[in-house]
Amino acid sequence: MKRLVKLLVVFVLFVGLVAGISTPVLAADGNNSDSINEKLGVPIVVYGDTLTDTQKKEVRELLGVTDSEAVEEYTVTGQDVAKYINGDSTARLFSSAKITREEKGSGLVINIVTADNITEVTTEMYANALLTAGVEDATVEVASPVKVSGHSALTGIYKSYDAQGVPLDKERMKLADEELGVVTDLAKKDGLNQEKVSELITEIKKAIAEQNPATKEEVEQIVQDQLSKLDISLSEADRQMLTNLFEKMRDLNIDFGKVKNQLEDVASTLKNKADELGLDAGFWEKVSNFFKEFFQLIGDFLKGLFN
């Protein structure tokens, strides 16, 4: 009981702290999220086709959609998955995305609103794949009411650009999907995780931008150098898979210098947000663990009242 009371006190203080952090920011900035940008157009929201009406309402709330007239709305279907990322047309689709186009030079900002429910694709993975596909200068928010890989949100982003008359290069989209498949597969290997693999992909792209390799052998050497630099051990087959991926990127003449700059902007944005709040890298994990323990104790307490 004493433990529960202590957690209740901490909970109240935490809520007060969050309110104290967020309220001044809103008051000082005075921006209206429902305001329509007459130059760039309204935000685009793309929903997974499998969402129930209740889940769709939840996703709208998660993505801050308070007025359906202030956004363009689309739905991602199985046919879209097959068309844009060569996926299964019968797949169940839940992850959704909101895309707000920004001024040229603003960079790409990714925000996974429901991080616990997007199990395979991280912020950095979305950023890498979207930059490969040619998406720039946008704020992308991703949400799902249930645990999913996160691929339908990526499909939705591609579809939204197509629907708005800004079609992305088909070969680049195909390559971006292949990239996402490679990194999600590697993240499941022993000794690796999503963050480590995302770092590897980012560093390889930066190295290619700096060295401008002219042959496949030079791409292969860059891949090996970055594996050594990050102390990552892969099988010969996996190393070859990475080399083939980046060789295809080189063949498509992707501007790695621009990609490098955008990736650095993404990393800088994430770091700045954490620094502004004085958060260390494990802050949100600690918060998550706190709430898990808090609600577990609440549940145990209530059970005790009726037993």
PDB file of C-alpha atoms in Angstrom:
ATOM      1  CA  MET A   1       0.000   0.000   0.000  1.00  0.00           C
ATOM      2  CA  LYS A   2       2.820   2.406   0.860  1.00  0.00           C
ATOM      3  CA  ARG A   3       4.417   1.605  -2.480  1.00  0.00           C
ATOM      4  CA  LEU A   4       1.157   2.448  -4.278  1.00  0.00           C
ATOM      5  CA  VAL A   5       0.777   5.749  -2.424  1.00  0.00           C
ATOM      6  CA  LYS A   6       4.348   6.671  -3.315  1.00  0.00           C
ATOM      7  CA  LEU A   7       3.737   5.946  -6.981  1.00  0.00           C
ATOM      8  CA  LEU A   8       0.520   7.971  -6.912  1.00  0.00           C
ATOM      9  CA  VAL A   9       2.425  10.962  -5.586  1.00  0.00           C
ATOM     10  CA  VAL A  10       5.122  10.562  -8.248  1.00  0.00           C
ATOM     11  CA  PHE A  11       2.402  10.210 -10.909  1.00  0.00           C
ATOM     12  CA  VAL A  12       0.765  13.492  -9.876  1.00  0.00           C
ATOM     13  CA  LEU A  13       4.127  15.263  -9.843  1.00  0.00           C
ATOM     14  CA  PHE A  14       4.993  13.844 -13.260  1.00  0.00           C
ATOM     15  CA  VAL A  15       1.724  15.049 -14.787  1.00  0.00           C
ATOM     16  CA  GLY A  16       2.363  18.470 -13.285  1.00  0.00           C
ATOM     17  CA  LEU A  17       5.868  18.486 -14.735  1.00  0.00           C
ATOM     18  CA  VAL A  18       4.652  17.591 -18.230  1.00  0.00           C
ATOM     19  CA  ALA A  19       1.947  20.261 -18.035  1.00  0.00           C
ATOM     20  CA  GLY A  20       4.540  22.774 -16.886  1.00  0.00           C
ATOM     21  CA  ILE A  21       6.781  21.905 -19.813  1.00  0.00           C
ATOM     22  CA  SER A  22       4.149  21.907 -22.536  1.00  0.00           C
ATOM     23  CA  THR A  23       1.821  24.787 -21.645  1.00  0.00           C
ATOM     24  CA  PRO A  24       4.322  27.671 -21.965  1.00  0.00           C
ATOM     25  CA  VAL A  25       5.443  26.376 -25.357  1.00  0.00           C
ATOM     26  CA  LEU A  26       1.894  26.436 -26.695  1.00  0.00           C
ATOM     27  CA  ALA A  27       1.219  29.856 -25.232  1.00  0.00           C
ATOM     28  CA  ALA A  28       4.425  31.389 -26.556  1.00  0.00           C
ATOM     29  CA  ASP A  29       4.088  30.043 -30.059  1.00  0.00           C
ATOM     30  CA  GLY A  30       0.402  30.710 -30.599  1.00  0.00           C
ATOM     31  CA  ASN A  31       0.276  28.510 -33.722  1.00  0.00           C
ATOM     32  CA  ASN A  32      -3.044  27.009 -34.791  1.00  0.00           C
ATOM     33  CA  SER A  33      -2.549  23.417 -35.959  1.00  0.00           C
ATOM     34  CA  ASP A  34      -5.834  23.656 -37.912  1.00  0.00           C
ATOM     35  CA  SER A  35      -4.585  26.624 -39.947  1.00  0.00           C
ATOM     36  CA  ILE A  36      -4.436  25.837 -43.681  1.00  0.00           C
ATOM     37  CA  ASN A  37      -1.165  26.576 -45.472  1.00  0.00           C
ATOM     38  CA  GLU A  38      -2.334  28.282 -48.653  1.00  0.00           C
ATOM     39  CA  LYS A  39       1.032  27.826 -50.349  1.00  0.00           C
ATOM     40  CA  LEU A  40       1.844  24.188 -49.605  1.00  0.00           C
ATOM     41  CA  GLY A  41      -1.662  22.814 -49.131  1.00  0.00           C
ATOM     42  CA  VAL A  42      -3.326  20.974 -46.285  1.00  0.00           C
ATOM     43  CA  PRO A  43      -1.735  17.995 -44.526  1.00  0.00           C
ATOM     44  CA  ILE A  44      -2.429  14.571 -46.033  1.00  0.00           C
ATOM     45  CA  VAL A  45      -3.600  11.686 -43.857  1.00  0.00           C
ATOM     46  CA  VAL A  46      -3.528   8.098 -45.093  1.00  0.00           C
ATOM     47  CA  TYR A  47      -5.290   5.378 -43.091  1.00  0.00           C
ATOM     48  CA  GLY A  48      -4.705   1.627 -43.109  1.00  0.00           C
ATOM     49  CA  ASP A  49      -7.643  -0.119 -44.810  1.00  0.00           C
ATOM     50  CA  THR A  50      -8.202  -2.640 -41.998  1.00  0.00           C
ATOM     51  CA  LEU A  51      -8.933  -0.027 -39.321  1.00  0.00           C
ATOM     52  CA  THR A  52     -12.388  -0.239 -37.771  1.00  0.00           C
ATOM     53  CA  ASP A  53     -14.391   2.966 -37.374  1.00  0.00           C
ATOM     54  CA  THR A  54     -13.391   3.088 -33.708  1.00  0.00           C
ATOM     55  CA  GLN A  55      -9.706   2.541 -34.516  1.00  0.00           C
ATOM     56  CA  LYS A  56      -9.821   5.151 -37.269  1.00  0.00           C
ATOM     57  CA  LYS A  57     -11.227   7.663 -34.796  1.00  0.00           C
ATOM     58  CA  GLU A  58      -8.398   6.797 -32.405  1.00  0.00           C
ATOM     59  CA  VAL A  59      -5.798   7.274 -35.148  1.00  0.00           C
ATOM     60  CA  ARG A  60      -7.295  10.660 -36.049  1.00  0.00           C
ATOM     61  CA  GLU A  61      -6.875  11.746 -32.443  1.00  0.00           C
ATOM     62  CA  LEU A  62      -3.318  10.399 -32.291  1.00  0.00           C
ATOM     63  CA  LEU A  63      -2.394  12.322 -35.434  1.00  0.00           C
ATOM     64  CA  GLY A  64      -4.062  15.517 -34.227  1.00  0.00           C
ATOM     65  CA  VAL A  65      -6.782  15.553 -36.887  1.00  0.00           C
ATOM     66  CA  THR A  66      -9.583  17.590 -35.326  1.00  0.00           C
ATOM     67  CA  ASP A  67     -11.284  18.687 -38.537  1.00  0.00           C
ATOM     68  CA  SER A  68     -11.487  16.339 -41.534  1.00  0.00           C
ATOM     69  CA  GLU A  69     -12.096  19.373 -43.755  1.00  0.00           C
ATOM     70  CA  ALA A  70      -8.622  20.677 -42.883  1.00  0.00           C
ATOM     71  CA  VAL A  71      -6.811  17.624 -44.311  1.00  0.00           C
ATOM     72  CA  GLU A  72      -6.835  15.446 -47.415  1.00  0.00           C
ATOM     73  CA  GLU A  73      -7.684  11.854 -46.468  1.00  0.00           C
ATOM     74  CA  TYR A  74      -6.876   8.626 -48.311  1.00  0.00           C
ATOM     75  CA  THR A  75      -6.940   4.917 -47.515  1.00  0.00           C
ATOM     76  CA  VAL A  76      -4.147   2.412 -48.126  1.00  0.00           C
ATOM     77  CA  THR A  77      -5.431  -0.842 -49.629  1.00  0.00           C
ATOM     78  CA  GLY A  78      -3.842  -4.198 -50.308  1.00  0.00           C
ATOM     79  CA  GLN A  79      -3.622  -3.222 -53.971  1.00  0.00           C
ATOM     80  CA  ASP A  80      -1.556  -0.186 -52.958  1.00  0.00           C
ATOM     81  CA  VAL A  81       0.817  -2.390 -50.973  1.00  0.00           C
ATOM     82  CA  ALA A  82       1.293  -4.602 -54.020  1.00  0.00           C
ATOM     83  CA  LYS A  83       1.738  -1.570 -56.301  1.00  0.00           C
ATOM     84  CA  TYR A  84       4.106   0.566 -54.222  1.00  0.00           C
ATOM     85  CA  ILE A  85       6.196  -1.873 -52.185  1.00  0.00           C
ATOM     86  CA  ASN A  86       5.602  -5.188 -53.953  1.00  0.00           C
ATOM     87  CA  GLY A  87       3.800  -6.536 -50.887  1.00  0.00           C
ATOM     88  CA  ASP A  88       0.941  -8.949 -50.264  1.00  0.00           C
ATOM     89  CA  SER A  89      -2.355  -7.573 -51.600  1.00  0.00           C
ATOM     90  CA  THR A  90      -4.258  -9.462 -48.867  1.00  0.00           C
ATOM     91  CA  ALA A  91      -2.243  -7.943 -46.001  1.00  0.00           C
ATOM     92  CA  ARG A  92      -4.053  -6.447 -43.000  1.00  0.00           C
ATOM     93  CA  LEU A  93      -3.205  -2.750 -42.813  1.00  0.00           C
ATOM     94  CA  PHE A  94      -3.322  -0.643 -39.659  1.00  0.00           C
ATOM     95  CA  SER A  95      -0.368   1.781 -39.561  1.00  0.00           C
ATOM     96  CA  SER A  96      -1.314   5.238 -40.813  1.00  0.00           C
ATOM     97  CA  ALA A  97       0.525   8.448 -41.580  1.00  0.00           C
ATOM     98  CA  LYS A  98       0.049  12.199 -41.672  1.00  0.00           C
ATOM     99  CA  ILE A  99       2.238  14.113 -44.107  1.00  0.00           C
ATOM    100  CA  THR A 100       2.669  17.867 -43.816  1.00  0.00           C
ATOM    101  CA  ARG A 101       4.674  19.386 -46.639  1.00  0.00           C
ATOM    102  CA  GLU A 102       7.219  22.001 -45.542  1.00  0.00           C
ATOM    103  CA  GLU A 103       9.130  24.834 -47.188  1.00  0.00           C
ATOM    104  CA  LYS A 104      12.050  23.829 -49.405  1.00  0.00           C
ATOM    105  CA  GLY A 105      15.161  23.292 -47.314  1.00  0.00           C
ATOM    106  CA  SER A 106      13.204  22.472 -44.138  1.00  0.00           C
ATOM    107  CA  GLY A 107      14.321  18.851 -44.238  1.00  0.00           C
ATOM    108  CA  LEU A 108      12.553  15.647 -43.293  1.00  0.00           C
ATOM    109  CA  VAL A 109      11.118  15.193 -39.795  1.00  0.00           C
ATOM    110  CA  ILE A 110       9.763  11.796 -38.699  1.00  0.00           C
ATOM    111  CA  ASN A 111       7.631  11.337 -35.595  1.00  0.00           C
ATOM    112  CA  ILE A 112       6.378   7.869 -34.651  1.00  0.00           C
ATOM    113  CA  VAL A 113       3.466   8.794 -32.382  1.00  0.00           C
ATOM    114  CA  THR A 114       2.820   5.240 -31.191  1.00  0.00           C
ATOM    115  CA  ALA A 115       6.376   3.938 -30.856  1.00  0.00           C
ATOM    116  CA  ASP A 116       5.301   0.821 -28.941  1.00  0.00           C
ATOM    117  CA  ASN A 117       2.959  -0.220 -31.756  1.00  0.00           C
ATOM    118  CA  ILE A 118       5.392   0.199 -34.670  1.00  0.00           C
ATOM    119  CA  THR A 119       7.532  -2.857 -34.034  1.00  0.00           C
ATOM    120  CA  GLU A 120       9.915  -3.099 -37.000  1.00  0.00           C
ATOM    121  CA  VAL A 121      10.395   0.319 -38.594  1.00  0.00           C
ATOM    122  CA  THR A 122      12.183   2.979 -36.535  1.00  0.00           C
ATOM    123  CA  THR A 123      12.326   6.731 -37.076  1.00  0.00           C
ATOM    124  CA  GLU A 124      15.727   6.406 -38.720  1.00  0.00           C
ATOM    125  CA  MET A 125      14.531   3.548 -40.945  1.00  0.00           C
ATOM    126  CA  TYR A 126      11.601   5.623 -42.195  1.00  0.00           C
ATOM    127  CA  ALA A 127      13.940   8.549 -42.809  1.00  0.00           C
ATOM    128  CA  ASN A 128      16.445   6.442 -44.726  1.00  0.00           C
ATOM    129  CA  ALA A 129      13.794   4.761 -46.880  1.00  0.00           C
ATOM    130  CA  LEU A 130      11.911   7.990 -47.627  1.00  0.00           C
ATOM    131  CA  LEU A 131      15.077   9.855 -48.569  1.00  0.00           C
ATOM    132  CA  THR A 132      16.040   6.995 -50.868  1.00  0.00           C
ATOM    133  CA  ALA A 133      12.569   7.240 -52.457  1.00  0.00           C
ATOM    134  CA  GLY A 134      13.012  10.983 -52.903  1.00  0.00           C
ATOM    135  CA  VAL A 135      10.750  12.367 -50.170  1.00  0.00           C
ATOM    136  CA  GLU A 136      12.153  15.650 -48.822  1.00  0.00           C
ATOM    137  CA  ASP A 137      10.972  18.683 -46.850  1.00  0.00           C
ATOM    138  CA  ALA A 138       8.075  17.176 -44.959  1.00  0.00           C
ATOM    139  CA  THR A 139       6.929  16.343 -41.452  1.00  0.00           C
ATOM    140  CA  VAL A 140       5.739  12.748 -41.275  1.00  0.00           C
ATOM    141  CA  GLU A 141       3.795  11.369 -38.304  1.00  0.00           C
ATOM    142  CA  VAL A 142       3.052   7.655 -37.977  1.00  0.00           C
ATOM    143  CA  ALA A 143       0.505   5.941 -35.730  1.00  0.00           C
ATOM    144  CA  SER A 144      -1.214   2.600 -35.253  1.00  0.00           C
ATOM    145  CA  PRO A 145      -3.779   1.467 -32.659  1.00  0.00           C
ATOM    146  CA  VAL A 146      -2.316  -2.071 -32.628  1.00  0.00           C
ATOM    147  CA  LYS A 147       1.154  -3.597 -32.888  1.00  0.00           C
ATOM    148  CA  VAL A 148       2.259  -3.783 -36.537  1.00  0.00           C
ATOM    149  CA  SER A 149       5.476  -3.664 -38.555  1.00  0.00           C
ATOM    150  CA  GLY A 150       4.796  -0.166 -39.935  1.00  0.00           C
ATOM    151  CA  HIS A 151       4.923  -0.921 -43.657  1.00  0.00           C
ATOM    152  CA  SER A 152       1.434   0.280 -44.592  1.00  0.00           C
ATOM    153  CA  ALA A 153       2.325   3.768 -43.315  1.00  0.00           C
ATOM    154  CA  LEU A 154       5.249   3.820 -45.748  1.00  0.00           C
ATOM    155  CA  THR A 155       2.927   2.741 -48.556  1.00  0.00           C
ATOM    156  CA  GLY A 156       0.522   5.489 -47.540  1.00  0.00           C
ATOM    157  CA  ILE A 157       3.234   8.126 -47.830  1.00  0.00           C
ATOM    158  CA  TYR A 158       4.065   6.982 -51.362  1.00  0.00           C
ATOM    159  CA  LYS A 159       0.370   6.931 -52.309  1.00  0.00           C
ATOM    160  CA  SER A 160      -0.207  10.408 -50.907  1.00  0.00           C
ATOM    161  CA  TYR A 161       2.500  11.913 -53.114  1.00  0.00           C
ATOM    162  CA  ASP A 162       1.112  10.080 -56.138  1.00  0.00           C
ATOM    163  CA  ALA A 163      -2.440  11.236 -55.401  1.00  0.00           C
ATOM    164  CA  GLN A 164      -1.261  14.838 -55.077  1.00  0.00           C
ATOM    165  CA  GLY A 165       0.340  14.784 -58.511  1.00  0.00           C
ATOM    166  CA  VAL A 166       3.888  14.514 -57.180  1.00  0.00           C
ATOM    167  CA  PRO A 167       4.738  10.945 -58.187  1.00  0.00           C
ATOM    168  CA  LEU A 168       7.990   9.586 -56.843  1.00  0.00           C
ATOM    169  CA  ASP A 169      10.419   7.706 -59.055  1.00  0.00           C
ATOM    170  CA  LYS A 170       9.191   4.094 -59.245  1.00  0.00           C
ATOM    171  CA  GLU A 171      12.692   2.626 -59.262  1.00  0.00           C
ATOM    172  CA  ARG A 172      13.652   4.670 -56.214  1.00  0.00           C
ATOM    173  CA  MET A 173      10.482   3.577 -54.376  1.00  0.00           C
ATOM    174  CA  LYS A 174      11.245  -0.044 -55.208  1.00  0.00           C
ATOM    175  CA  LEU A 175      14.803   0.376 -53.966  1.00  0.00           C
ATOM    176  CA  ALA A 176      13.593   2.139 -50.803  1.00  0.00           C
ATOM    177  CA  ASP A 177      11.343  -0.841 -50.050  1.00  0.00           C
ATOM    178  CA  GLU A 178      14.243  -3.211 -50.653  1.00  0.00           C
ATOM    179  CA  GLU A 179      16.346  -1.117 -48.276  1.00  0.00           C
ATOM    180  CA  LEU A 180      13.653  -1.315 -45.609  1.00  0.00           C
ATOM    181  CA  GLY A 181      13.471  -5.079 -46.057  1.00  0.00           C
ATOM    182  CA  VAL A 182      17.239  -5.395 -45.690  1.00  0.00           C
ATOM    183  CA  VAL A 183      17.443  -3.317 -42.505  1.00  0.00           C
ATOM    184  CA  THR A 184      14.451  -4.987 -40.827  1.00  0.00           C
ATOM    185  CA  ASP A 185      15.951  -8.402 -41.604  1.00  0.00           C
ATOM    186  CA  LEU A 186      19.377  -7.409 -40.295  1.00  0.00           C
ATOM    187  CA  ALA A 187      17.841  -5.973 -37.117  1.00  0.00           C
ATOM    188  CA  LYS A 188      16.629  -9.480 -36.238  1.00  0.00           C
ATOM    189  CA  LYS A 189      20.141 -10.945 -36.346  1.00  0.00           C
ATOM    190  CA  ASP A 190      21.890 -11.934 -33.128  1.00  0.00           C
ATOM    191  CA  GLY A 191      23.881  -9.050 -31.645  1.00  0.00           C
ATOM    192  CA  LEU A 192      22.045  -6.421 -33.686  1.00  0.00           C
ATOM    193  CA  ASN A 193      19.025  -4.190 -33.129  1.00  0.00           C
ATOM    194  CA  GLN A 194      17.072  -1.553 -35.045  1.00  0.00           C
ATOM    195  CA  GLU A 195      19.188   1.345 -33.791  1.00  0.00           C
ATOM    196  CA  LYS A 196      22.507  -0.326 -34.647  1.00  0.00           C
ATOM    197  CA  VAL A 197      21.382  -1.274 -38.147  1.00  0.00           C
ATOM    198  CA  SER A 198      19.978   2.222 -38.781  1.00  0.00           C
ATOM    199  CA  GLU A 199      23.322   3.685 -37.711  1.00  0.00           C
ATOM    200  CA  LEU A 200      25.132   1.335 -40.096  1.00  0.00           C
ATOM    201  CA  ILE A 201      22.948   2.282 -43.079  1.00  0.00           C
ATOM    202  CA  THR A 202      23.326   5.980 -42.295  1.00  0.00           C
ATOM    203  CA  GLU A 203      27.113   5.745 -41.994  1.00  0.00           C
ATOM    204  CA  ILE A 204      27.405   3.822 -45.266  1.00  0.00           C
ATOM    205  CA  LYS A 205      25.383   6.519 -47.062  1.00  0.00           C
ATOM    206  CA  LYS A 206      27.535   9.258 -45.569  1.00  0.00           C
ATOM    207  CA  ALA A 207      30.725   7.443 -46.601  1.00  0.00           C
ATOM    208  CA  ILE A 208      29.428   6.995 -50.151  1.00  0.00           C
ATOM    209  CA  ALA A 209      28.628  10.724 -50.290  1.00  0.00           C
ATOM    210  CA  GLU A 210      32.148  11.590 -49.171  1.00  0.00           C
ATOM    211  CA  GLN A 211      34.074   9.031 -51.259  1.00  0.00           C
ATOM    212  CA  ASN A 212      31.893   8.860 -54.417  1.00  0.00           C
ATOM    213  CA  PRO A 213      32.821   5.255 -55.300  1.00  0.00           C
ATOM    214  CA  ALA A 214      33.115   4.481 -59.015  1.00  0.00           C
ATOM    215  CA  THR A 215      33.007   0.676 -58.875  1.00  0.00           C
ATOM    216  CA  LYS A 216      31.186  -2.099 -57.041  1.00  0.00           C
ATOM    217  CA  GLU A 217      34.477  -3.072 -55.403  1.00  0.00           C
ATOM    218  CA  GLU A 218      34.772   0.398 -53.897  1.00  0.00           C
ATOM    219  CA  VAL A 219      31.176   0.176 -52.594  1.00  0.00           C
ATOM    220  CA  GLU A 220      32.033  -3.198 -51.087  1.00  0.00           C
ATOM    221  CA  GLN A 221      35.076  -1.687 -49.359  1.00  0.00           C
ATOM    222  CA  ILE A 222      32.948   1.130 -47.885  1.00  0.00           C
ATOM    223  CA  VAL A 223      30.471  -1.414 -46.529  1.00  0.00           C
ATOM    224  CA  GLN A 224      33.298  -3.419 -44.955  1.00  0.00           C
ATOM    225  CA  ASP A 225      34.927  -0.297 -43.489  1.00  0.00           C
ATOM    226  CA  GLN A 226      31.712   0.786 -41.809  1.00  0.00           C
ATOM    227  CA  LEU A 227      31.059  -2.714 -40.456  1.00  0.00           C
ATOM    228  CA  SER A 228      34.536  -2.653 -38.918  1.00  0.00           C
ATOM    229  CA  LYS A 229      34.088   0.892 -37.618  1.00  0.00           C
ATOM    230  CA  LEU A 230      30.856  -0.044 -35.823  1.00  0.00           C
ATOM    231  CA  ASP A 231      32.225  -3.448 -34.737  1.00  0.00           C
ATOM    232  CA  ILE A 232      29.446  -5.332 -36.539  1.00  0.00           C
ATOM    233  CA  SER A 233      30.019  -8.883 -37.733  1.00  0.00           C
ATOM    234  CA  LEU A 234      27.896 -10.149 -40.627  1.00  0.00           C
ATOM    235  CA  SER A 235      27.941 -13.298 -42.730  1.00  0.00           C
ATOM    236  CA  GLU A 236      29.332 -13.146 -46.246  1.00  0.00           C
ATOM    237  CA  ALA A 237      25.779 -13.391 -47.599  1.00  0.00           C
ATOM    238  CA  ASP A 238      24.606 -10.423 -45.523  1.00  0.00           C
ATOM    239  CA  ARG A 239      27.638  -8.333 -46.487  1.00  0.00           C
ATOM    240  CA  GLN A 240      26.938  -9.100 -50.141  1.00  0.00           C
ATOM    241  CA  MET A 241      23.289  -8.158 -49.656  1.00  0.00           C
ATOM    242  CA  LEU A 242      24.344  -4.719 -48.354  1.00  0.00           C
ATOM    243  CA  THR A 243      26.848  -4.242 -51.151  1.00  0.00           C
ATOM    244  CA  ASN A 244      24.244  -5.119 -53.797  1.00  0.00           C
ATOM    245  CA  LEU A 245      21.755  -2.690 -52.233  1.00  0.00           C
ATOM    246  CA  PHE A 246      24.150   0.250 -52.294  1.00  0.00           C
ATOM    247  CA  GLU A 247      25.447  -0.645 -55.736  1.00  0.00           C
ATOM    248  CA  LYS A 248      21.863  -0.329 -57.004  1.00  0.00           C
ATOM    249  CA  MET A 249      21.622   3.071 -55.333  1.00  0.00           C
ATOM    250  CA  ARG A 250      24.834   4.135 -57.051  1.00  0.00           C
ATOM    251  CA  ASP A 251      23.434   2.980 -60.415  1.00  0.00           C
ATOM    252  CA  LEU A 252      20.325   5.142 -59.890  1.00  0.00           C
ATOM    253  CA  ASN A 253      22.540   8.209 -59.420  1.00  0.00           C
ATOM    254  CA  ILE A 254      20.987   9.094 -56.066  1.00  0.00           C
ATOM    255  CA  ASP A 255      22.467  12.333 -54.742  1.00  0.00           C
ATOM    256  CA  PHE A 256      24.151  10.935 -51.637  1.00  0.00           C
ATOM    257  CA  GLY A 257      25.445  14.363 -50.704  1.00  0.00           C
ATOM    258  CA  LYS A 258      21.877  15.636 -50.324  1.00  0.00           C
ATOM    259  CA  VAL A 259      20.843  12.428 -48.532  1.00  0.00           C
ATOM    260  CA  LYS A 260      23.794  12.828 -46.164  1.00  0.00           C
ATOM    261  CA  ASN A 261      22.755  16.389 -45.284  1.00  0.00           C
ATOM    262  CA  GLN A 262      19.143  15.376 -44.692  1.00  0.00           C
ATOM    263  CA  LEU A 263      20.174  12.446 -42.489  1.00  0.00           C
ATOM    264  CA  GLU A 264      22.343  14.759 -40.422  1.00  0.00           C
ATOM    265  CA  ASP A 265      19.369  17.121 -40.084  1.00  0.00           C
ATOM    266  CA  VAL A 266      17.156  14.245 -38.872  1.00  0.00           C
ATOM    267  CA  ALA A 267      19.743  13.214 -36.274  1.00  0.00           C
ATOM    268  CA  SER A 268      20.217  16.824 -35.171  1.00  0.00           C
ATOM    269  CA  THR A 269      16.461  17.353 -34.786  1.00  0.00           C
ATOM    270  CA  LEU A 270      16.083  14.271 -32.585  1.00  0.00           C
ATOM    271  CA  LYS A 271      19.041  15.290 -30.423  1.00  0.00           C
ATOM    272  CA  ASN A 272      17.845  18.890 -30.081  1.00  0.00           C
ATOM    273  CA  LYS A 273      14.389  17.813 -28.948  1.00  0.00           C
ATOM    274  CA  ALA A 274      15.921  15.648 -26.237  1.00  0.00           C
ATOM    275  CA  ASP A 275      18.382  18.366 -25.223  1.00  0.00           C
ATOM    276  CA  GLU A 276      15.636  21.007 -24.996  1.00  0.00           C
ATOM    277  CA  LEU A 277      13.854  18.887 -22.425  1.00  0.00           C
ATOM    278  CA  GLY A 278      17.056  17.883 -20.657  1.00  0.00           C
ATOM    279  CA  LEU A 279      16.405  14.217 -21.389  1.00  0.00           C
ATOM    280  CA  ASP A 280      18.997  11.484 -21.476  1.00  0.00           C
ATOM    281  CA  ALA A 281      18.769   8.660 -24.006  1.00  0.00           C
ATOM    282  CA  GLY A 282      16.939   6.347 -21.620  1.00  0.00           C
ATOM    283  CA  PHE A 283      14.391   8.874 -20.357  1.00  0.00           C
ATOM    284  CA  TRP A 284      11.335   7.579 -22.225  1.00  0.00           C
ATOM    285  CA  GLU A 285      12.238   3.988 -21.432  1.00  0.00           C
ATOM    286  CA  LYS A 286      12.275   4.941 -17.744  1.00  0.00           C
ATOM    287  CA  VAL A 287       8.909   6.690 -18.123  1.00  0.00           C
ATOM    288  CA  SER A 288       7.472   3.636 -19.867  1.00  0.00           C
ATOM    289  CA  ASN A 289       8.723   1.312 -17.131  1.00  0.00           C
ATOM    290  CA  PHE A 290       7.313   3.638 -14.482  1.00  0.00           C
ATOM    291  CA  PHE A 291       3.819   3.581 -15.977  1.00  0.00           C
ATOM    292  CA  LYS A 292       3.916  -0.191 -16.459  1.00  0.00           C
ATOM    293  CA  GLU A 293       4.717  -0.601 -12.775  1.00  0.00           C
ATOM    294  CA  PHE A 294       2.192   2.046 -11.765  1.00  0.00           C
ATOM    295  CA  PHE A 295      -0.735   0.467 -13.598  1.00  0.00           C
ATOM    296  CA  GLN A 296       0.280  -3.020 -12.508  1.00  0.00           C
ATOM    297  CA  LEU A 297       0.109  -1.887  -8.882  1.00  0.00           C
ATOM    298  CA  ILE A 298      -3.229  -0.177  -9.501  1.00  0.00           C
ATOM    299  CA  GLY A 299      -4.561  -3.409 -10.991  1.00  0.00           C
ATOM    300  CA  ASP A 300      -3.279  -5.482  -8.071  1.00  0.00           C
ATOM    301  CA  PHE A 301      -4.780  -2.988  -5.618  1.00  0.00           C
ATOM    302  CA  LEU A 302      -8.219  -3.112  -7.256  1.00  0.00           C
ATOM    303  CA  LYS A 303      -8.144  -6.892  -7.406  1.00  0.00           C
ATOM    304  CA  GLY A 304      -7.429  -6.931  -3.697  1.00  0.00           C
ATOM    305  CA  LEU A 305     -10.557  -4.897  -2.998  1.00  0.00           C
ATOM    306  CA  PHE A 306     -12.799  -7.506  -4.574  1.00  0.00           C
ATOM    307  CA  ASN A 307     -11.071 -10.668  -3.392  1.00  0.00           C
TER     308      ASN A 307
END
